[in-house]
Tab-separated table of C-alpha atoms in Angstrom:
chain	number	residue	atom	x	y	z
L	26	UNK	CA	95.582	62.384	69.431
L	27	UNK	CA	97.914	60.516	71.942
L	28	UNK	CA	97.493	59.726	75.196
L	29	UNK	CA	99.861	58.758	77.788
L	30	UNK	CA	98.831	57.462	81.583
L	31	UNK	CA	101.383	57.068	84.012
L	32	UNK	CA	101.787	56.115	87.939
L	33	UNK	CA	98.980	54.835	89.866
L	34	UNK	CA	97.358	51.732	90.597
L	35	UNK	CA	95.291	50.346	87.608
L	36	UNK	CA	92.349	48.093	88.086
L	37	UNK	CA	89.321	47.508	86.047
L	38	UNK	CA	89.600	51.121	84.284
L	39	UNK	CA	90.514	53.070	87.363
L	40	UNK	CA	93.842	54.566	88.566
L	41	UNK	CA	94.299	55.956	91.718
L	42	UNK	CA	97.565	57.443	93.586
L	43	UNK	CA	99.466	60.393	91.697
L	44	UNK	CA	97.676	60.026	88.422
L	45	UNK	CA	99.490	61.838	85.298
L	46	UNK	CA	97.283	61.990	81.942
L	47	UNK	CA	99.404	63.282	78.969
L	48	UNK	CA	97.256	64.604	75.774
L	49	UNK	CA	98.861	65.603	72.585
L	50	UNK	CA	96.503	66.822	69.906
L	51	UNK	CA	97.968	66.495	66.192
L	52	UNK	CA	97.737	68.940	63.449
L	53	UNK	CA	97.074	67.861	59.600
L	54	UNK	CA	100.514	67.571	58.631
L	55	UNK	CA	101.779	65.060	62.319
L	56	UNK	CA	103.168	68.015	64.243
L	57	UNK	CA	101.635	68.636	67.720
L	58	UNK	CA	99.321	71.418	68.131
L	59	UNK	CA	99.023	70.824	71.852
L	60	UNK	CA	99.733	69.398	74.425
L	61	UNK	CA	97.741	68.785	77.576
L	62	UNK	CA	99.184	67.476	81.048
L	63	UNK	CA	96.808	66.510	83.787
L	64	UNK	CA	97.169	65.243	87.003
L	65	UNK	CA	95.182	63.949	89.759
L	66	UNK	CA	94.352	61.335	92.396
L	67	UNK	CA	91.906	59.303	90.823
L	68	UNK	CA	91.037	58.471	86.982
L	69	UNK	CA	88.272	56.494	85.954
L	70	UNK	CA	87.934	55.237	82.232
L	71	UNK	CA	84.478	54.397	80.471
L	72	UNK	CA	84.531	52.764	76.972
L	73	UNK	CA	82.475	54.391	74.630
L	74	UNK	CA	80.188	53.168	71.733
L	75	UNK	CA	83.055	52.840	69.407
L	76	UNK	CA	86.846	52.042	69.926
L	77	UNK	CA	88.123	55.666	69.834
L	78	UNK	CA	85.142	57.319	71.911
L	79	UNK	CA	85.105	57.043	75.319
L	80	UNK	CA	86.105	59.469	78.581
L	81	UNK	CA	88.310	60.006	81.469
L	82	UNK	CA	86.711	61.200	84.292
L	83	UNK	CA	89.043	63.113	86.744
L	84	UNK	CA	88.947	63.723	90.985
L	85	UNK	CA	90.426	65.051	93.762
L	86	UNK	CA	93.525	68.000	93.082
L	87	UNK	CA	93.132	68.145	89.572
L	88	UNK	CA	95.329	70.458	87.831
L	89	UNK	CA	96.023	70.653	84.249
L	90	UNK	CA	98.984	72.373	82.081
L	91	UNK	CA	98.020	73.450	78.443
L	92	UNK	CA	100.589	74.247	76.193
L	93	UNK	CA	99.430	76.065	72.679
L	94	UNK	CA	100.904	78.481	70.530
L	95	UNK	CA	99.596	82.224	71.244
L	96	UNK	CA	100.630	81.950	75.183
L	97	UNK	CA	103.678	82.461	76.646
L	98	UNK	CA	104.127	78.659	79.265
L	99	UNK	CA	100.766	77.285	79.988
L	100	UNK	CA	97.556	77.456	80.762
L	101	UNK	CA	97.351	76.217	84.165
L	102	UNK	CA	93.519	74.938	85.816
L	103	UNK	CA	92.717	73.882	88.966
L	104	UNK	CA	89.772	72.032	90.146
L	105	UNK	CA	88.253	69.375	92.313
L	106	UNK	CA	86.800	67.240	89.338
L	107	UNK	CA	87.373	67.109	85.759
L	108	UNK	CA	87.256	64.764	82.482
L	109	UNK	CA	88.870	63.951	79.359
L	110	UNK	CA	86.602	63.179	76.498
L	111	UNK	CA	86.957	61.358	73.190
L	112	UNK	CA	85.171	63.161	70.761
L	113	UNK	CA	86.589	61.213	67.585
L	114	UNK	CA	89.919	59.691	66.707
L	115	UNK	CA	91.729	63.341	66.199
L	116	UNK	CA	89.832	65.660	68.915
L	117	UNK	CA	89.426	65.437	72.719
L	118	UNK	CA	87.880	67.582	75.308
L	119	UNK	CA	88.979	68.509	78.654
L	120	UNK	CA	86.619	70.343	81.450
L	121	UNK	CA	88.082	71.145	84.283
L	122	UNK	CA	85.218	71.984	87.272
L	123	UNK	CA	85.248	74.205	90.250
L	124	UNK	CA	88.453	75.686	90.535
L	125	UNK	CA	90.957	78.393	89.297
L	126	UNK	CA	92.900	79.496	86.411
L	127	UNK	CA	95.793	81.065	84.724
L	128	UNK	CA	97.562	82.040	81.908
L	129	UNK	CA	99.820	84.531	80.235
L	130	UNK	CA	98.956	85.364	76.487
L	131	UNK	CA	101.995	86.745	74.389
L	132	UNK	CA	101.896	90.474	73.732
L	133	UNK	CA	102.129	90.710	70.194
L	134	UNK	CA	105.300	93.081	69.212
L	135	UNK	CA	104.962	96.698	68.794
L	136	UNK	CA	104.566	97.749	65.202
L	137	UNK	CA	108.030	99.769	63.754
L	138	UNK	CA	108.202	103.356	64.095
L	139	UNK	CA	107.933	105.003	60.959
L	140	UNK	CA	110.692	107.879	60.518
């Protein structure tokens, strides 16, 4: 897993201004698998017990853009509040609350005629 913050104000853990959260989850063999952008208007970070646990927690416009194989552009969430949460060194997981969604799975082609 990599994660990328950018713009914003840091201090003490918390960002605030346009807030941009980038999270690429790895497959086995190093390519990515997918790729998560968030933005918001305020992050807050809280260590967790170990070095590579810990979460993210997300307010005011959030809106995230999944990218994953199986849909055709993203999957796009909107919400008030959210978080980003270190499960283990590999594997994150992002809630986004009270808001709206959408997405656009691809149809899978139509199987050949048969003469």
């Amino acid at each position: 897993m990599q994660l990328t913050l950018r713009g914003g104000r840091t201090r003490t853990g918390l960002a605030t201004g346009a807030v941009q959260i980038t999270v690429r989850n790895r497959a086995t063999d190093g390519s990515t698998k997918q790729t998560i952008q968030l933005s918001c208007d305020q992050a807050r970070y809280t260590a967790g017990a170990t070095r590579d646990k810990g979460r993210i927690d997300l307010e005011g416009n959030v809106r995230s853009k999944t990218y994953t194989s199986g849909f055709d552009g993203p999957i796009t969430l909107n919400g008030a509040k959210g978080y980003v949460e270190f499960l283990d060194a590999e594997n994150t997981r992002v809630q986004i609350d009270q808001g709206s969604s959408s997405f656009t799975p691809i149809e899978p082609a139509p199987a050949p005629r048969k003469k």
